[in-house]
CSV table of C-alpha atoms in Angstrom, one decimal:
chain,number,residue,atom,x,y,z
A,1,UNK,CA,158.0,109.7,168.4
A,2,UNK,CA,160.1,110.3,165.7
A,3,UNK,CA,159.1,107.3,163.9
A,4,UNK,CA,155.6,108.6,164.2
A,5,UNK,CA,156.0,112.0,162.9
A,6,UNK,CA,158.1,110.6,160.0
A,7,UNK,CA,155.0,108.4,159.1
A,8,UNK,CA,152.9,111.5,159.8
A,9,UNK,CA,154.2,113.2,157.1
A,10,UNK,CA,154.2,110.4,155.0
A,11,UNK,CA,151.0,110.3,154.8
A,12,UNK,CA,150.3,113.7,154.5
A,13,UNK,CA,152.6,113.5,151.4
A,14,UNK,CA,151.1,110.9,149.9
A,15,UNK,CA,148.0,113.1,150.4
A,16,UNK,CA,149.3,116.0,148.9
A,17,UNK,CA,150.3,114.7,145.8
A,18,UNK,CA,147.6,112.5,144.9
A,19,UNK,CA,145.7,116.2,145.2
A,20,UNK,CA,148.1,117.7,143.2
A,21,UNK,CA,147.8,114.5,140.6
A,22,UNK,CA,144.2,115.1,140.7
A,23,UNK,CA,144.4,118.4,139.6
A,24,UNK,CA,146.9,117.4,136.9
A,25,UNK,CA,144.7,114.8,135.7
A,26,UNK,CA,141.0,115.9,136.3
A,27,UNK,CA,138.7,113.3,136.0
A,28,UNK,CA,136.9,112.9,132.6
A,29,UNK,CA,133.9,114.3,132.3
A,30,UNK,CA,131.3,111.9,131.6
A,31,UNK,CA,129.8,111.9,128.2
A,32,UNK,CA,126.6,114.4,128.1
A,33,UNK,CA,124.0,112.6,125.5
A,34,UNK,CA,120.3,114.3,124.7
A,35,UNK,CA,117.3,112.3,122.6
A,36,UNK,CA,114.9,113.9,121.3
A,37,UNK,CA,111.9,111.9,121.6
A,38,UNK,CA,111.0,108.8,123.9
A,39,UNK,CA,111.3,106.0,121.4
A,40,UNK,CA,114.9,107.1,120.8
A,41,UNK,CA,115.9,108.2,124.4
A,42,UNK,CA,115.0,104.2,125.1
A,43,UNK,CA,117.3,102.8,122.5
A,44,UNK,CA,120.0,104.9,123.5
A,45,UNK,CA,119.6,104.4,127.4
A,46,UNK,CA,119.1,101.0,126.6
A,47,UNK,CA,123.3,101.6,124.7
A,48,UNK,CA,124.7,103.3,127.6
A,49,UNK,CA,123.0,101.7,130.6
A,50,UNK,CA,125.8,101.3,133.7
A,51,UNK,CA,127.4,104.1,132.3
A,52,UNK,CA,125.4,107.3,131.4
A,53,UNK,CA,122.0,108.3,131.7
A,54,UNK,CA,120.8,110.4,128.8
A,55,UNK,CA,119.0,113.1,128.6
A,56,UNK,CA,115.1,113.2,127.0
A,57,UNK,CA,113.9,116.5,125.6
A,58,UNK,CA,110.2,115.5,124.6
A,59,UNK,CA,108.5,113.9,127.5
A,60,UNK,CA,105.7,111.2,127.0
A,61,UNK,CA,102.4,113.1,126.7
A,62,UNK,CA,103.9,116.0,124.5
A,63,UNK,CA,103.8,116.0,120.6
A,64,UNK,CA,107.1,116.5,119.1
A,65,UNK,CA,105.9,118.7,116.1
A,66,UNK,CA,104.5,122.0,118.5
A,67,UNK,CA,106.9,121.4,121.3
A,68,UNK,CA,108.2,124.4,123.2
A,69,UNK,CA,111.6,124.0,125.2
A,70,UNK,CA,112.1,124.9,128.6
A,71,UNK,CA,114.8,126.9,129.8
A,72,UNK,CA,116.2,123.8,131.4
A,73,UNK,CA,115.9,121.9,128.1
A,74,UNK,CA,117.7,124.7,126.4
A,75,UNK,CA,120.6,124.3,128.6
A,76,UNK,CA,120.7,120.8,127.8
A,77,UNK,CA,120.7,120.9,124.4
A,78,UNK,CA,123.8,123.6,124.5
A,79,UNK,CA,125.6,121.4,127.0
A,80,UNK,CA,125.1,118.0,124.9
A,81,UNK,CA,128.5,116.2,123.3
A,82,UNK,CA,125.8,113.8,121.3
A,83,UNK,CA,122.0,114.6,120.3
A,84,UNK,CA,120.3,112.0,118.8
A,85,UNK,CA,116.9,112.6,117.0
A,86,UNK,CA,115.2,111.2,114.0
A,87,UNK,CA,114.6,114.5,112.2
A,88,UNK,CA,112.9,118.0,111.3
A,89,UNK,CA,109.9,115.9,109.5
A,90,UNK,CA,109.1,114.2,113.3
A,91,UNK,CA,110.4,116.8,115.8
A,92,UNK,CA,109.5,120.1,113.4
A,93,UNK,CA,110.0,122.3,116.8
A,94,UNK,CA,113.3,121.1,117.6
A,95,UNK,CA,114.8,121.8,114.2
A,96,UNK,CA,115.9,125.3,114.9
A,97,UNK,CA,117.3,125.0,118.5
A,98,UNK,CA,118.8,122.2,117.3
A,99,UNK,CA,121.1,124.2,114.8
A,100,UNK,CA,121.1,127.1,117.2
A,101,UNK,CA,121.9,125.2,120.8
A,102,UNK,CA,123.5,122.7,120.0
A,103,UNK,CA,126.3,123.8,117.2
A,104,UNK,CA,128.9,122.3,119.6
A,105,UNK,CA,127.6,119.1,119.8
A,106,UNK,CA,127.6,115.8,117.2
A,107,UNK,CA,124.0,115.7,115.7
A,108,UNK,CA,122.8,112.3,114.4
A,109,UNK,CA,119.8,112.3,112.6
A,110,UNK,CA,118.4,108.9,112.7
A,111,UNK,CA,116.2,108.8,109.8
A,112,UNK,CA,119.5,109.5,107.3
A,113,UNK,CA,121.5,106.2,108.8
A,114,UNK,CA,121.7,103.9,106.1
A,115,UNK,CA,120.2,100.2,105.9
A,116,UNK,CA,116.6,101.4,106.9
A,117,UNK,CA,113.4,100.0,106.1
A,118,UNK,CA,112.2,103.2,104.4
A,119,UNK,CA,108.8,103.6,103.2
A,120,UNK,CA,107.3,106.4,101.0
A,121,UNK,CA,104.4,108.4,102.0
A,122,UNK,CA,101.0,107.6,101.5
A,123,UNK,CA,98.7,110.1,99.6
A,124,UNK,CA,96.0,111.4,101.6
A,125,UNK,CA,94.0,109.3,103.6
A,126,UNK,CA,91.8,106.7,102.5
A,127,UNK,CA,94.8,104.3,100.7
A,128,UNK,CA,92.1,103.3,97.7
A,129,UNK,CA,94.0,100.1,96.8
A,130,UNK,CA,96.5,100.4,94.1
A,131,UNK,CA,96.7,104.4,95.2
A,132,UNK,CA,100.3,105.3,94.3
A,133,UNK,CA,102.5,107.2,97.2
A,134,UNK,CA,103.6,110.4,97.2
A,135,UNK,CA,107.2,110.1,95.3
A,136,UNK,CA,106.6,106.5,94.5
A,137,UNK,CA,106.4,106.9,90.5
A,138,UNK,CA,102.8,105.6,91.0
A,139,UNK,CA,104.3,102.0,91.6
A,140,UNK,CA,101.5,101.4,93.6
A,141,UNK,CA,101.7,99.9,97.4
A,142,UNK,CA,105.6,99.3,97.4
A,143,UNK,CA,105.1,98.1,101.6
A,144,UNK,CA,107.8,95.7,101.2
A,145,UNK,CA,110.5,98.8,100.1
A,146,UNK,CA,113.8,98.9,101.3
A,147,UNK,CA,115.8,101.9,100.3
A,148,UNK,CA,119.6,102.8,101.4
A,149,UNK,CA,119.3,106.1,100.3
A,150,UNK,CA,119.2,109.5,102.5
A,151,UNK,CA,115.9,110.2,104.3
A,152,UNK,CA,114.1,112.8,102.3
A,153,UNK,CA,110.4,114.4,102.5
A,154,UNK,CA,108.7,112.3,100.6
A,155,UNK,CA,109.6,109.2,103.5
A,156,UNK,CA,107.6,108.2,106.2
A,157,UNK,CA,109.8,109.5,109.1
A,158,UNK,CA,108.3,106.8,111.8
A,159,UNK,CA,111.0,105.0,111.4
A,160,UNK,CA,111.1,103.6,114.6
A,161,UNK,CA,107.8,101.9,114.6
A,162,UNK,CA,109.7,98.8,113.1
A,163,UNK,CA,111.5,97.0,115.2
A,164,UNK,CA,114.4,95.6,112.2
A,165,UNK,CA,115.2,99.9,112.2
A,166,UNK,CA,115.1,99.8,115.8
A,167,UNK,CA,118.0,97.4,115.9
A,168,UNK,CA,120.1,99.5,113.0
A,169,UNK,CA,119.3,102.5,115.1
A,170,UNK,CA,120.8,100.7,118.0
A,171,UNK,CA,123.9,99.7,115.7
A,172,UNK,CA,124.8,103.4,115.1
A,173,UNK,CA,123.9,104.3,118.7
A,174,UNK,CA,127.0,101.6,119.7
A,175,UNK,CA,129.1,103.3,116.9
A,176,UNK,CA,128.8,106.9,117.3
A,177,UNK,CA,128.9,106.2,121.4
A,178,UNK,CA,131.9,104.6,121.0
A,179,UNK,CA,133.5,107.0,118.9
A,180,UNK,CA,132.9,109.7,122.0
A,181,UNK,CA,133.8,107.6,125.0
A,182,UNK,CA,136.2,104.6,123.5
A,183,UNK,CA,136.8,104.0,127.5
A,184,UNK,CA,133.7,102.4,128.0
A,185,UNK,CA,133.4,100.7,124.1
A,186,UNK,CA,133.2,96.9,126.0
A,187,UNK,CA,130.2,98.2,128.0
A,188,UNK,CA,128.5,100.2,124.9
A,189,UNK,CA,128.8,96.8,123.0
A,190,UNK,CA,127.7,94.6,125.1
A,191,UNK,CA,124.7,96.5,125.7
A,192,UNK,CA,123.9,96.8,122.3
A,193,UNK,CA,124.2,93.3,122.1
A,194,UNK,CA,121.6,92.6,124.5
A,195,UNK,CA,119.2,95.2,122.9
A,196,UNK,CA,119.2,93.4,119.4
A,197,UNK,CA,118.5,90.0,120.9
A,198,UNK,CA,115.8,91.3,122.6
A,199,UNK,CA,114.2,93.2,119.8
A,200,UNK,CA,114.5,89.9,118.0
A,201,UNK,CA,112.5,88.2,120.6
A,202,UNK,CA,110.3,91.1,120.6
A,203,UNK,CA,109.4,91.3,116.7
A,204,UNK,CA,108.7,87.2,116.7
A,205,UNK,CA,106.4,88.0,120.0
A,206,UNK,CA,104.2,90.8,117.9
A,207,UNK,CA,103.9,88.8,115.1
A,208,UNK,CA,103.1,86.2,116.5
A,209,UNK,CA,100.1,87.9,119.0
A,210,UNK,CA,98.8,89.2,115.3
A,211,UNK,CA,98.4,86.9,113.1
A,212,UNK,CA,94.9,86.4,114.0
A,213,UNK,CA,93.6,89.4,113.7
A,214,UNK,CA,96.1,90.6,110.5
A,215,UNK,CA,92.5,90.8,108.1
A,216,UNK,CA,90.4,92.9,110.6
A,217,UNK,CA,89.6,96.5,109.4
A,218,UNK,CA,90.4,99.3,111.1
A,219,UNK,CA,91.0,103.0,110.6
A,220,UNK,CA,94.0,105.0,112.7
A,221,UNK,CA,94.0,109.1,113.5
A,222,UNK,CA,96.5,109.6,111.3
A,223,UNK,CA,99.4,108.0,109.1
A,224,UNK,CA,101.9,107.0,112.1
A,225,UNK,CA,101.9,103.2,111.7
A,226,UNK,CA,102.8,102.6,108.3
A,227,UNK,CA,106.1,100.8,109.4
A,228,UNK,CA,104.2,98.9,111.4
A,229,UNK,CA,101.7,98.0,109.6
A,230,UNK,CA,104.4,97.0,106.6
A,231,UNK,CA,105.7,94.5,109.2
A,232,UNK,CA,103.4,92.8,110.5
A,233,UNK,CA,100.6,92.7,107.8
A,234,UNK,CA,97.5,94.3,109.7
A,235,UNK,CA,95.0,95.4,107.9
A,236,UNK,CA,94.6,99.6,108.7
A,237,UNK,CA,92.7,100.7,105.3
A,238,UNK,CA,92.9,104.7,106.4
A,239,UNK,CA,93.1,107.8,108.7
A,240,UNK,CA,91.4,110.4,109.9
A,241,UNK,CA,93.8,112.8,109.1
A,242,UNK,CA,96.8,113.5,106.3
A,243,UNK,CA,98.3,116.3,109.1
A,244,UNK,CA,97.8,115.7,113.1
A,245,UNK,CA,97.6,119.7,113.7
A,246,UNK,CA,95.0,120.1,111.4
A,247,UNK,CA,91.0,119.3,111.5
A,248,UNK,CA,89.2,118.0,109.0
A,249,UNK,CA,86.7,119.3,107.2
A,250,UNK,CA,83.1,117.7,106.5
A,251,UNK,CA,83.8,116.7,103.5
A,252,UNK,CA,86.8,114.7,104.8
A,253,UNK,CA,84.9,113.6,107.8
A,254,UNK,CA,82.1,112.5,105.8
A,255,UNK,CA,84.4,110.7,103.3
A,256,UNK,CA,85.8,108.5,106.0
A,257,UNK,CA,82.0,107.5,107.3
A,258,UNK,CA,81.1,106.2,104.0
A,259,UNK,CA,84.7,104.6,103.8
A,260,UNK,CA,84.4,102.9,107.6
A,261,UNK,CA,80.9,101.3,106.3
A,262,UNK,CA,81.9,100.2,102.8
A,263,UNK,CA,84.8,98.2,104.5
A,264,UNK,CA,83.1,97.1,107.8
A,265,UNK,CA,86.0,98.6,109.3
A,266,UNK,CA,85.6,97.2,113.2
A,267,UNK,CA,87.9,99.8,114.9
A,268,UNK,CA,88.3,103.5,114.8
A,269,UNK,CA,92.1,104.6,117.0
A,270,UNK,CA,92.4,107.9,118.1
A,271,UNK,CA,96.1,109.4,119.8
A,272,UNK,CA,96.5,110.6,123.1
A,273,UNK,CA,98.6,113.6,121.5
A,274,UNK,CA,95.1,115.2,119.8
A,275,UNK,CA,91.9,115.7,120.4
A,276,UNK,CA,89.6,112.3,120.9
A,277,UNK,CA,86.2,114.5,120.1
A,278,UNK,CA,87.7,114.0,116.2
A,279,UNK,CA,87.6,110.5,116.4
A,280,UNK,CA,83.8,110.2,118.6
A,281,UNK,CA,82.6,112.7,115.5
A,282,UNK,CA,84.1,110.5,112.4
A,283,UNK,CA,82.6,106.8,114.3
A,284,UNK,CA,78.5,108.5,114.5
A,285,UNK,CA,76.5,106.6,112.7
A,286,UNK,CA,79.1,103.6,112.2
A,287,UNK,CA,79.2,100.7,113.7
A,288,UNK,CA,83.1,101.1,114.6
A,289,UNK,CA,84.5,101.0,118.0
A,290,UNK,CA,86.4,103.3,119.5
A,291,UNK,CA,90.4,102.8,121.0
A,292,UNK,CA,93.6,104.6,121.1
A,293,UNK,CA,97.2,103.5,119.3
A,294,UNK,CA,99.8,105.5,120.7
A,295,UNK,CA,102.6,105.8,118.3
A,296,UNK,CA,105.2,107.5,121.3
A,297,UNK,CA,104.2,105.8,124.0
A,298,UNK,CA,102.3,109.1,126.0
A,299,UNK,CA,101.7,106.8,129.3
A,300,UNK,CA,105.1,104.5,128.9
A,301,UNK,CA,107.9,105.2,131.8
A,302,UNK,CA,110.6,107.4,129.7
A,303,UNK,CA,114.0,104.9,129.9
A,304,UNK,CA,115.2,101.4,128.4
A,305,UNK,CA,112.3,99.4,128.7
A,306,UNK,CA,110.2,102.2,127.0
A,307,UNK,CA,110.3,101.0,123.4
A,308,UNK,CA,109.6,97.7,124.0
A,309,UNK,CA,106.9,98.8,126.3
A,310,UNK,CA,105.5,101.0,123.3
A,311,UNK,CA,105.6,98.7,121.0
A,312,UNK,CA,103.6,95.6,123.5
A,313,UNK,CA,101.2,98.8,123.5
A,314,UNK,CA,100.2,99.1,120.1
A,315,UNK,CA,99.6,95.2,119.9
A,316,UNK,CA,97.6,95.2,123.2
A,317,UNK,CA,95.4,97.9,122.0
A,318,UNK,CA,95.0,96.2,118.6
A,319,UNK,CA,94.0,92.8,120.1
A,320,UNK,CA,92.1,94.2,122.5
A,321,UNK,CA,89.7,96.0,120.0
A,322,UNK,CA,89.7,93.9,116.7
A,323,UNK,CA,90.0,90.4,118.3
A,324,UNK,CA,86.0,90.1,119.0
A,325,UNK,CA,85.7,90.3,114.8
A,326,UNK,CA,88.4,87.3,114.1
């Protein structure tokens, strides 16, 4: 009996102080990580899967520049340790709750890392060739431009549409991850790993699937695809639109008609974001098909596979449409 009462207590020692150690040494609180938009949220689930889960402000279907934040969205922008976003050119209605919300937290604006593909903007929306850029010094169609400098307004902030910045963007993902939670740096690497090899497979794959329909004509809502376009040498010759929350007028509709015939332009792409009536007005009296590019992936599963999902996307939709011309 006494035997059993001493291991009794034993026990209930050994209970009592690994309580007492607990509350000593509290757990560590796992690392709280926001992304702003779909495309990024992927790339950095696709970092920290096994360990975190981050968190996506901009769900697929919503347009990042008019975006209104729930209350719960609020809350987890002022409870984030990382935000990750590419910047106030793409997500214009973050910007302020952003710098409001989340002044505890480390913001990384993707569109500044350096090592991008960075191309400038186009001017307007018919690309007449030889047109300069906005900010190019009128050197023309610089596509192949590669500049290390900081992301300013006069660079196309799709970024992402390219998968050789998707795989930098997963570099600094690993780095600043690791930098907030060194205790799981083997996992974050390893993950990262993974991601670049299969954005490798996944750029020779789209290439690949184009290459036969690279001179086919088509004409996109607005300028989203540039980086895309730059990589794998298709042949989109303008857009319906310089600014997404703005309608064209007749003249600009009527400009793009005559443009669509001139170049037998095959396709005409509207966005899921915006109103598709735009794109039924500007194909009358064409002989231009109809389709939709999505440059954020509006019906793609948010999570790691939803870049890669986004991107086989834009290709099916492309193939789909211009391959009865090749």
């Amino acid at each position: 009996m006494v035997q059993e009462r001493a291991i009794f207590f034993s026990v209930w020692s050994l209970v009592a102080y690994i309580g007492f150690a607990v509350l000593a040494h509290p757990a560590v609180a796992a690392l709280k990580v926001v992304a702003s938009i779909p495309p990024v949220h992927s790339l950095v689930a696709k970092v920290m899967d096994g360990v975190v889960i981050p968190e996506l402000i901009v769900r697929p279907g919503a347009s990042p520049h008019a975006y209104n934040l729930r209350p719960s969205e609020a809350r987890t922008l002022n409870q984030a340790d990382v935000v990750f976003w590419i910047g106030d050119v793409i997500e214009t209605s973050l910007a302020k709750p952003i710098t409001v919300l989340a002044e505890q937290a480390r913001v990384v604006a993707l569109s500044d890392i350096p090592g991008l593909v960075r191309l400038n903007l186009r001017h307007g929306g018919l690309w007449e060739e030889g047109e300069p850029f906005e900010g190019s010094g009128g050197d023309g169609h610089d596509h192949g431009s590669v500049h290390s400098g900081p992301h300013s307004c006069t660079v196309d902030p799709h970024i992402w549409l390219d998968p050789r910045n998707a795989t930098r963007i997963v570099g600094t993902i690993v780095d600043v991850v690791i930098a907030e939670d060194p205790t799981n740096a083997d996992v974050y690497r390893a993950n990262g790993d993974r991601a670049k090899a299969r954005l490798a497979a996944l750029d020779s794959d789209i290439a690949e699937r184009l290459a036969p329909i690279r001179d086919v004509p088509y004409v996109v809502f607005h300028d989203a695809y540039q980086y895309f376009e730059n990589r794998y040498g298709v042949n989109a010759v303008g857009s319906i639109t310089v600014d997404p929350e703005r309608r064209p007028g007749a003249k600009r509709l009527a400009a793009m008609r005559q443009k669509i015939t001139s170049l037998d332009a095959k396709c005409v792409f509207s966005e899921p974001q915006f109103e598709p009536a735009l794109a039924r007005t500007v194909v009358e009296g064409t002989p231009a098909r109809l389709a939709v590019l999505d440059p954020l992936g509006a019906d793609v599963l948010a999570g790691p596979d939803h870049y890669f999902h986004l991107l086989l996307g834009l290709v099916n939709s492309l193939v789909n449409c211009l391959a009865n011309d090749v």
